XYZ file of C-alpha atoms in Angstrom:
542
model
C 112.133 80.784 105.420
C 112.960 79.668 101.893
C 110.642 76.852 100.019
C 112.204 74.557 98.584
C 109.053 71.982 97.630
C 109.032 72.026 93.957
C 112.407 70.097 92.701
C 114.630 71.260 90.098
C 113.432 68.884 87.466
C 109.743 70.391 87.709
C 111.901 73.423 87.577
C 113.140 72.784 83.793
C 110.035 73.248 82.584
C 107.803 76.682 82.342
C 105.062 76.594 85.508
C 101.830 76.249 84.237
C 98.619 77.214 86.519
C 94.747 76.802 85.883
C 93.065 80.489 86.941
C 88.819 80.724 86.818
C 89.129 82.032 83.254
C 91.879 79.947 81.742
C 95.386 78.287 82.054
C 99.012 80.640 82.153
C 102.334 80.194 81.397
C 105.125 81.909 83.751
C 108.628 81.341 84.178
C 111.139 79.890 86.701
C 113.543 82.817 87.442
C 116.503 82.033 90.303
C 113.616 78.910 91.488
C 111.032 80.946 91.855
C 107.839 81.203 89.977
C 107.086 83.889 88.145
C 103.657 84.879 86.682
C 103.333 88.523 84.903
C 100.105 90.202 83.046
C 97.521 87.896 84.534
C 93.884 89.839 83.663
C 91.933 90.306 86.542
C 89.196 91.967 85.170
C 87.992 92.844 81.330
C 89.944 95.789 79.251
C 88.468 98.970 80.547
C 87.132 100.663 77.537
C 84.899 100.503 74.641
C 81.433 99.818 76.727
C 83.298 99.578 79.751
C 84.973 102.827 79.771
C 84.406 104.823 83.545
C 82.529 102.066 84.472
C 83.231 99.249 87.567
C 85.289 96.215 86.647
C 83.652 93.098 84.914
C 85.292 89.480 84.917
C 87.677 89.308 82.261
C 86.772 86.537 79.203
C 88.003 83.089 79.716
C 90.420 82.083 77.267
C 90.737 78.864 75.786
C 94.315 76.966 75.960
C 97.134 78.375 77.590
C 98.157 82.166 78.282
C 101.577 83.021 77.941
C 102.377 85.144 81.368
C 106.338 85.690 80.755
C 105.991 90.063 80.193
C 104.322 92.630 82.299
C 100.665 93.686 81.283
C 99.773 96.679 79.573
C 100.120 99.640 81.759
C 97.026 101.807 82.831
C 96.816 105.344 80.853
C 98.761 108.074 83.062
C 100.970 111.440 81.979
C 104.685 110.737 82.187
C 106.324 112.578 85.284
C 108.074 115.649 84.882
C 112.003 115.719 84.048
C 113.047 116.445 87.419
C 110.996 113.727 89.288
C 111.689 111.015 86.075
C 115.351 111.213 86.889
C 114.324 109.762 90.537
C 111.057 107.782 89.967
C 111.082 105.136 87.238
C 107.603 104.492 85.975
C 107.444 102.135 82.567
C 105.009 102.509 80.273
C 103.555 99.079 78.272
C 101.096 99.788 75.701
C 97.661 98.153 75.313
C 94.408 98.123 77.059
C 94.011 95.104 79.306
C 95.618 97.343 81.995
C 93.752 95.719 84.816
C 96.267 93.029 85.429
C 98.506 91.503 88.169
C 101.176 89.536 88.560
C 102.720 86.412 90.554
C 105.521 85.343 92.522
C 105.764 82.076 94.218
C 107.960 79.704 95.204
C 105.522 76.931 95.054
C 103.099 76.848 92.237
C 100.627 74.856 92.814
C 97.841 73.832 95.390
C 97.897 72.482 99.084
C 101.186 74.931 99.930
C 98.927 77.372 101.660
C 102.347 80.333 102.072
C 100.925 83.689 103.329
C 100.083 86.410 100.694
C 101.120 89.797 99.912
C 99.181 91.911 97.806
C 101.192 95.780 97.032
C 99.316 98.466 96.056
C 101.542 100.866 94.160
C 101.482 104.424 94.934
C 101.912 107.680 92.471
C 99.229 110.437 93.949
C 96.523 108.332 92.011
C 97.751 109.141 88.948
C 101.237 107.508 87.932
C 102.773 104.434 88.720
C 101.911 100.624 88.035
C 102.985 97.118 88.842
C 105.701 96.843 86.351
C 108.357 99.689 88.134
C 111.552 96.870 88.616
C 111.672 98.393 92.853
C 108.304 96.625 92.983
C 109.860 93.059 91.956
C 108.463 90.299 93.699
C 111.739 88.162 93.631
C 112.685 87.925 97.594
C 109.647 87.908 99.158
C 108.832 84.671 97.320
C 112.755 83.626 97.872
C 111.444 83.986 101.798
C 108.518 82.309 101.765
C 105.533 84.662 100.658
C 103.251 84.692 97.926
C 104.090 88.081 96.463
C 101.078 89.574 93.976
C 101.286 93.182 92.660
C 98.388 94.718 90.697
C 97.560 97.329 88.167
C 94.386 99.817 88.724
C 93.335 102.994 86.594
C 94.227 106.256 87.510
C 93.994 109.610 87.147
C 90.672 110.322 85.730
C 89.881 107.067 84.331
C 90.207 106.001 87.752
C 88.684 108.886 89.666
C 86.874 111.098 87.825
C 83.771 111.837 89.297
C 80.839 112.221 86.598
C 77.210 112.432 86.872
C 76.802 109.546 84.507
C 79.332 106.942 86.184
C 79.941 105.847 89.507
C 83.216 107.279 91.457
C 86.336 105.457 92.496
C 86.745 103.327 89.307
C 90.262 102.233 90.544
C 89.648 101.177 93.809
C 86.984 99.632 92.357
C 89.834 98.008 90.176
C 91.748 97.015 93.717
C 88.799 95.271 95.481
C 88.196 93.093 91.873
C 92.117 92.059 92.624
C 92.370 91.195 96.213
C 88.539 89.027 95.212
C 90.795 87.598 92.484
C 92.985 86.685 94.884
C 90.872 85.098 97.365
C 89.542 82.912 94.630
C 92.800 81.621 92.564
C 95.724 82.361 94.669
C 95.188 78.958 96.475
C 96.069 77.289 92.725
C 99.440 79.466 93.147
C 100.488 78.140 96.429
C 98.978 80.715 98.632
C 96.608 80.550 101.498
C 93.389 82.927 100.661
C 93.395 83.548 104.801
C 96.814 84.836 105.270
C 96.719 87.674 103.128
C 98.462 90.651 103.897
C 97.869 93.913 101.650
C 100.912 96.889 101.664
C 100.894 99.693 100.097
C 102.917 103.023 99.614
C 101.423 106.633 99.572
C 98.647 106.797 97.348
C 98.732 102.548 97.463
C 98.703 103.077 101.189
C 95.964 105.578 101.081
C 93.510 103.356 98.977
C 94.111 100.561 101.677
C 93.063 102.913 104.277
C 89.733 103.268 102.333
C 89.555 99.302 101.963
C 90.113 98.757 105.403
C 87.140 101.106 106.057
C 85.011 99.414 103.290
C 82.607 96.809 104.700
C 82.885 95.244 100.370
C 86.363 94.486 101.318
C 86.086 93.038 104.481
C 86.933 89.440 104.777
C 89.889 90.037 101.672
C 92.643 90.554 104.079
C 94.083 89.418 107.688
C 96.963 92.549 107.627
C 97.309 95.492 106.410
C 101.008 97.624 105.757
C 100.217 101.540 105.140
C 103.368 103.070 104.024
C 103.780 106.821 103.923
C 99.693 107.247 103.550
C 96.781 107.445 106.014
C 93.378 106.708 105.586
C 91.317 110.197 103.772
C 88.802 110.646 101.550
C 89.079 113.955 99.106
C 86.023 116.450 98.926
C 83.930 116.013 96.038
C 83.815 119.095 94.773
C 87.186 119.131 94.665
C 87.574 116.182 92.323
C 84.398 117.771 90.542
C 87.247 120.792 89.839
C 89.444 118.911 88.469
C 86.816 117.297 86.168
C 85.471 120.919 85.303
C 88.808 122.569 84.418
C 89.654 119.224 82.179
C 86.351 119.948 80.416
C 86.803 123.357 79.679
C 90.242 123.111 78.239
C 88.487 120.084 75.807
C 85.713 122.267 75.289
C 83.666 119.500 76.295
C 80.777 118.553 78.509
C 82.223 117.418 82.392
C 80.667 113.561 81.817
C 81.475 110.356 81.412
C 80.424 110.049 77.955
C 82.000 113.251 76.855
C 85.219 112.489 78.525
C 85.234 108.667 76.724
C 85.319 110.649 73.156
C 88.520 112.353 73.567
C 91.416 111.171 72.180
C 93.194 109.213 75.126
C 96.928 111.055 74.525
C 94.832 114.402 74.236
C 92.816 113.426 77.674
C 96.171 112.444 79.679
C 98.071 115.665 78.076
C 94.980 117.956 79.989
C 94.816 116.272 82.984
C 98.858 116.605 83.335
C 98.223 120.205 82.490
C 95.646 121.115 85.289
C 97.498 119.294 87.993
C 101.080 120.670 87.036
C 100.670 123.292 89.936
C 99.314 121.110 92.347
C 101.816 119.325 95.221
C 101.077 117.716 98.766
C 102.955 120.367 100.295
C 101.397 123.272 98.388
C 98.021 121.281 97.963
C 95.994 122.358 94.900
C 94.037 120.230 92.615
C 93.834 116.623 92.729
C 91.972 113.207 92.027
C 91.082 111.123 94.831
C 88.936 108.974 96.478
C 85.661 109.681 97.633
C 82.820 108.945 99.759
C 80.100 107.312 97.766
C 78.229 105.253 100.078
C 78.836 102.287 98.865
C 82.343 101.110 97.949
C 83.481 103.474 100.563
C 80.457 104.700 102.666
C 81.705 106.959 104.874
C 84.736 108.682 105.647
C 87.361 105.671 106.157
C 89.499 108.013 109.326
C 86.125 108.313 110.664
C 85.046 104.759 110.501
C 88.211 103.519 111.523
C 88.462 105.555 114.826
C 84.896 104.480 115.501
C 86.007 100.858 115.648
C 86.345 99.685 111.996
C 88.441 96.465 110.829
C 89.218 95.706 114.061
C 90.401 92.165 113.593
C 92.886 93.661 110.396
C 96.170 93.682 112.335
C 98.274 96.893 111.426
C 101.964 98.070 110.268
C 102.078 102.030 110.041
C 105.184 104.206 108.956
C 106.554 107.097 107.330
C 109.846 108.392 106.420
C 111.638 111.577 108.489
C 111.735 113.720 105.375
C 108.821 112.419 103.544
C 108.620 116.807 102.203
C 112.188 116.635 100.449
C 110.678 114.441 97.171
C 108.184 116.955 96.911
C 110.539 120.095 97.383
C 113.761 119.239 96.356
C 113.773 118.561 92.855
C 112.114 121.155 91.300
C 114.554 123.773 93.301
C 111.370 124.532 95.681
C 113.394 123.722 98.989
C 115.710 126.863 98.237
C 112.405 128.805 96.673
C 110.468 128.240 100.186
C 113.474 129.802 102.498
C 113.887 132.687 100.286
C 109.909 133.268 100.941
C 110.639 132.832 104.497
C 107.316 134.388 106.713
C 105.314 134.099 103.406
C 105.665 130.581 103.483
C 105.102 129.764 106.812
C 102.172 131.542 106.301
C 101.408 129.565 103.354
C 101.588 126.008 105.809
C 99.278 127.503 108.177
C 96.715 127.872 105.271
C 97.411 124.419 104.264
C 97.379 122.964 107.851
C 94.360 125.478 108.810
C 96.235 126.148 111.863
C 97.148 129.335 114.190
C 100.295 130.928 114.923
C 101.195 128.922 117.468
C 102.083 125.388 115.827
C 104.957 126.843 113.584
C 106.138 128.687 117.089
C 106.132 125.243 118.625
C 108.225 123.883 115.684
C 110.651 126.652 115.715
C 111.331 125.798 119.450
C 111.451 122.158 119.139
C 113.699 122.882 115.399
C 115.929 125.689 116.260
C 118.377 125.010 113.515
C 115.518 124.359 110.926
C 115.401 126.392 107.928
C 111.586 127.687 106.528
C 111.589 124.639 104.024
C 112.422 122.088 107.077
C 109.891 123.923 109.327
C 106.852 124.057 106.374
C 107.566 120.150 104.850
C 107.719 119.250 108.814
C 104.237 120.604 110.026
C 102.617 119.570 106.324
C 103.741 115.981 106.778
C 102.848 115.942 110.385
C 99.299 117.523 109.520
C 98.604 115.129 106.521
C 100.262 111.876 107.725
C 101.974 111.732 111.096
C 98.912 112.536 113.162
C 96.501 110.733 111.386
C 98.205 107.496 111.494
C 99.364 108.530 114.985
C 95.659 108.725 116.029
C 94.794 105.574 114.049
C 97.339 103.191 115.818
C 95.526 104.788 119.012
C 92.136 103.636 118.280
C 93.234 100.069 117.668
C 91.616 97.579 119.985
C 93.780 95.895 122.229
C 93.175 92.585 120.745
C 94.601 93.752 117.309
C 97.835 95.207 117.648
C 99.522 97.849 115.635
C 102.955 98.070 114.895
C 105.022 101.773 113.969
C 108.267 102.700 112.110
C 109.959 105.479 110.781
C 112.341 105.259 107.782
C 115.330 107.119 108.888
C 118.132 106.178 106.293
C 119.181 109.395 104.170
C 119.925 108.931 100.514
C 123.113 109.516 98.404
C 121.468 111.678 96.241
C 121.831 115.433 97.504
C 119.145 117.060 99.284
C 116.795 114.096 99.507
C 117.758 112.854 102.845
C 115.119 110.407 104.111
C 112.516 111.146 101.651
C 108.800 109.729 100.592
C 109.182 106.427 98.757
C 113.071 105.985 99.620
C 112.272 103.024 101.791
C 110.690 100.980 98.810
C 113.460 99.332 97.631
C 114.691 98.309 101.316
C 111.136 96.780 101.428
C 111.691 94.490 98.662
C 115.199 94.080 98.785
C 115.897 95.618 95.410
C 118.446 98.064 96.650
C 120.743 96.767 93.919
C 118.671 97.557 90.840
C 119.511 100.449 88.982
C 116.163 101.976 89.603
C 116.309 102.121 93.050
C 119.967 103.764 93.067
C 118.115 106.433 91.300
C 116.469 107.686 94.569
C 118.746 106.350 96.615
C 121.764 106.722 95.042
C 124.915 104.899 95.011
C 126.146 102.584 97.966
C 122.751 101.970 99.315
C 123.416 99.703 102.849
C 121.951 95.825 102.308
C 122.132 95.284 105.651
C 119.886 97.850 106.507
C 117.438 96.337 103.279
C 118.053 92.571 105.061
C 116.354 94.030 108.194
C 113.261 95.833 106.689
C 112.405 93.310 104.138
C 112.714 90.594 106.674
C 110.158 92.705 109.115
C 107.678 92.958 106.695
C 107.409 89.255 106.258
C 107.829 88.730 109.571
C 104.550 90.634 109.840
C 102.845 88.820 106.665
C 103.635 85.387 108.481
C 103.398 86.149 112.109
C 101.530 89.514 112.460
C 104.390 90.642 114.292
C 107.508 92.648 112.878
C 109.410 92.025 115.550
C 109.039 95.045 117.698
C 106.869 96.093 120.809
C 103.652 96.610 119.802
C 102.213 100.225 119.820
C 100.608 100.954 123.159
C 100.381 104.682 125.367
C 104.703 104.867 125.588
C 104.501 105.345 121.652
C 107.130 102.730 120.395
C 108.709 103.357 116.974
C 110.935 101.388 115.399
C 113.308 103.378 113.517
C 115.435 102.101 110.340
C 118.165 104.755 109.251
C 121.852 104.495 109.999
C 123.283 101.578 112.527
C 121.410 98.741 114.167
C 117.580 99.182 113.710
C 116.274 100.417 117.635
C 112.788 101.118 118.902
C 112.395 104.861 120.184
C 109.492 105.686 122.126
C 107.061 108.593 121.490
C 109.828 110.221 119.369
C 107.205 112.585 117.363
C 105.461 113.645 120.809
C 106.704 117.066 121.067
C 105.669 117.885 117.360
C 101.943 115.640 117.793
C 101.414 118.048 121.319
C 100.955 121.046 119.283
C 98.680 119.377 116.657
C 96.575 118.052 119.887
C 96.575 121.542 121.411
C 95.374 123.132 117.877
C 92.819 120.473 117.641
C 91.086 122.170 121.471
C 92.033 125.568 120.463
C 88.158 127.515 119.963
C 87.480 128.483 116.527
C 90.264 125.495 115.616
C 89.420 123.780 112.224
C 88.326 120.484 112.764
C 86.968 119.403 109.414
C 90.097 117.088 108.154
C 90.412 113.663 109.515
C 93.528 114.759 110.578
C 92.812 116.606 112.951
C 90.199 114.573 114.381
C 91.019 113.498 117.678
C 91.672 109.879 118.722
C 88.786 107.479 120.211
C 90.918 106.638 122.955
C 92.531 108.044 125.331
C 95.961 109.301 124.645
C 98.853 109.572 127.562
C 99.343 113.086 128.674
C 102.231 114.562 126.675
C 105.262 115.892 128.022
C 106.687 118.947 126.486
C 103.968 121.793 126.507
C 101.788 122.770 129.270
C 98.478 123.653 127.233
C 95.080 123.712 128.574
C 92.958 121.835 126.255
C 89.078 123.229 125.233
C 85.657 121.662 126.640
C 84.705 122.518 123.475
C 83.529 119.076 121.678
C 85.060 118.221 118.734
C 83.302 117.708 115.406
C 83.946 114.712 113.482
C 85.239 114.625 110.087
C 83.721 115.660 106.902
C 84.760 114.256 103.559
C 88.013 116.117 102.695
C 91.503 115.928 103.510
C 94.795 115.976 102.024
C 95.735 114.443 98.709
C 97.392 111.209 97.999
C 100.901 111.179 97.769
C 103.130 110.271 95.428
């Protein structure tokens, strides 16, 4: 699929593109285009501080676009997840920036579009981590654009004196960016295709859902996140306990006063205990009715976005980033019954779905069994339940990331299937999750399905219909399993009909459609109706 429509004495010289708000400089890197640190929207501070994105000011002459953009403010990860996850930091405040490749800069090449959403639980992350580079997608073809959005509580604090979700805010401002001036970059502002990973996946959920966004995007890659919506008074918490530590008022106003270092230093320190396997406190997004008007799992199983074609996923072992290097996998089999106990909380869930996963796991320790049924609860079934409700029309497409790292105790973890995405298994970030030896030919048939999917809406597999088909990447020849999470998804469907059952997440809400009868467990399912979601769910992942 490589372009080849811009000859290599055009090449000598530095690609130069006219945006609304002024001309940029990138550079030619291997033949492809390269574009970094274009503003999207103003700086957001000063005036603009906790408020929605404005147009950025036009700039006269021409921008040099050669470096990444400043970085959005966010605490540096702990030791144990920084040897793992890289996560630059560039200084300066026009944070909400994006950047560019193509392999044909310049009008009337109309190439499909890729827009990434980083993920980072909301509150790390940014378009500048080297896994993220754009290089091969453009080498094959695509139009590759990753952005930058604020986080953390610039991005979703919720105040009484500024409206909530700030950073997706920040997203939809991008992907409108994009429809307007990606055309001048060689892309076609119909064939876009947004991905994202965990928290980046999570936000598109909420996009998808958003009737603002609609018309921004043909396709739509969630990675290792389902559509959810946090509780506000949850977020409020986390507000509230960042206030009392500053000894300040819980506003927006207050908040913009504090020292920026001092402001990311508290919000680290409130959130240090919190974990998507343990839960605890967290930022998130949150219905506001109007970016995001109701709860997106809710609209979407009612029938929302149905013309966005879909590509859902997850790794097998998405629990062992969470557990494993902070010494918590060893720390949850020591506590044994306590900690199954603990997932059942979590889950809000009787006795009988961690008897069901003992049965179907005999070998499992506590740590397998607990990261099993939380990443079920908060990912499997909801995106399960979402490639159910998809019309027939619009088909949706399922993987699971099998492959198990190099680096001990990881095995197929959350995130570990980024650089296979992009094809940056080489780069020394990547080997940092995935260690040493990491198999290109298993990164030649990932990366090549997600294009696949951005040019032709089709990955390449059979479409996801009542036999469950899953295409699963790990060790060997990719293959196409069918229903292979059925056994564990029966007991989350039995829970759902069980009386007194807790029906209040979006993951546990059952599907619009009907779902094939499953065949491991003979359970006999309530008349009891089932309530549909309020506002609240898990957290977004890192």
């Amino acid at each position: 699929m490589a372009v080849d429509a811009v000859d290599s004495a055009s090449r000598t010289h530095d690609p130069v593109v006219t945006t609304p708000y002024g001309a940029v400089r990138g550079r030619y890197e291997d033949g492809i285009a390269v574009f970094r640190g274009i503003p999207y929207a103003a700086p957001p501070f000063g005036a603009r501080r906790f408020r929605p994105p404005v147009p950025p000011e036009p700039w006269d002459g021409v921008r040099d676009a050669g470096e990444f953009g400043p970085t959005p403010p966010k605490p540096p990860y702990s030791e144990a997840f920084a040897r793992l996850l890289a996560d630059p930091v560039v200084p300066g405040d026009d944070c909400l920036n994006l950047n560019v490749w193509t392999p044909e800069p310049g009008p009337g090449a109309w190439l499909p579009v890729m827009v990434w959403i980083h993920g980072g639980a909301l509150t790390r992350g940014s378009s500048a981590v080297p896994v993220y580079d754009g290089q091969a997608f453009a080498r094959d073809g695509v139009v590759l654009v990753s952005i930058n959005y604020r986080l953390g509580v610039e991005g979703y604090g919720l105040f009484p004196d500024a409206p909530p979700n700030a950073g997706l805010r920040d997203q939809l401002a991008a992907l409108e960016w994009v429809r307007e001036s990606i055309a001048r970059f060689g892309g076609d502002p119909d064939r876009v295709t947004v991905f994202g990973e965990s928290a980046g996946a999570i936000s598109i959920g909420a996009l998808l859902a958003s009737p603002r966004a609609q018309g921004l995007f043909r396709r739509a890659v969630l990675q290792s996140g389902p559509p959810e919506a946090s509780e506000r008074d949850k977020v409020r918490r986390m507000v509230r306990r960042m206030a009392t530590r500053l000894k300040v008022p819980a506003t927006a106003r207050a908040f913009a006063a504090v020292d920026r270092a001092l402001l990311l230093r508290t919000q680290a320190d409130v959130a240090r205990l919190g974990s998507p396997v343990l839960g605890g406190p967290a930022f998130g997004i949150v219905v506001d009715g109007d970016l995001v008007p109701r709860h997106p799992m809710e609209s979407l199983l009612a029938g929302g976005a149905p013309d966005v074609e879909l590509l859902l996923g997850w790794t097998s072992e998405e629990y062992r980033l969470w557990l494993a290097p902070g010494g918590l996998l060893e720390r949850v089999d020591r506590l044994g019954p306590v900690a199954l106990a603990g997932a059942m909380a979590r889950c809000r869930c009787g006795h009988e779905v961690p008897r069901g996963y003992r049965a179907i796991h005999p070998g499992a320790g506590t740590a397998d069994l607990v990261g099993q049924m939380v990443t079920d609860h908060l990912l499997r079934v909801p995106l399960h339940r979402l490639a159910d409700a998809r019309p027939p029309r619009t088909p949706a497409y399922v993987y699971e990331f099998a492959w198990p790292s190099h680096v001990p105790g990881l095995g197929a973890c959350h995130a570990l299937e980024l650089g296979f995405v992009f094809d940056t298994v080489e780069v020394p970030q990547a080997a940092q999750l995935a260690g040493p030896g990491a198999p290109q030919e298993l990164a030649d048939a990932m990366h090549s399905a997600w294009v696949r999917f951005a040019v032709e809406g089709d990955p390449g597999w059979q479409a996801w219909d009542a036999s469950h088909p899953v295409r699963i990447f790990g060790a060997g020849a990719p293959h196409t399993v069918l229903g292979p999470r059925d056994r564990e998804l029966a007991l989350w469907d039995a829970e759902s009909g069980r009386p007194g059952a807790p029906l209040s997440s979006p993951e546990s809400t059952p599907s619009t459609r009907p779902r094939r009868p499953r065949r491991v467990m003979a359970v006999r399912p309530s008349s009891r109706p089932p309530r549909p979601p309020r506002a609240g769910g898990g957290r977004s992942l890192p």
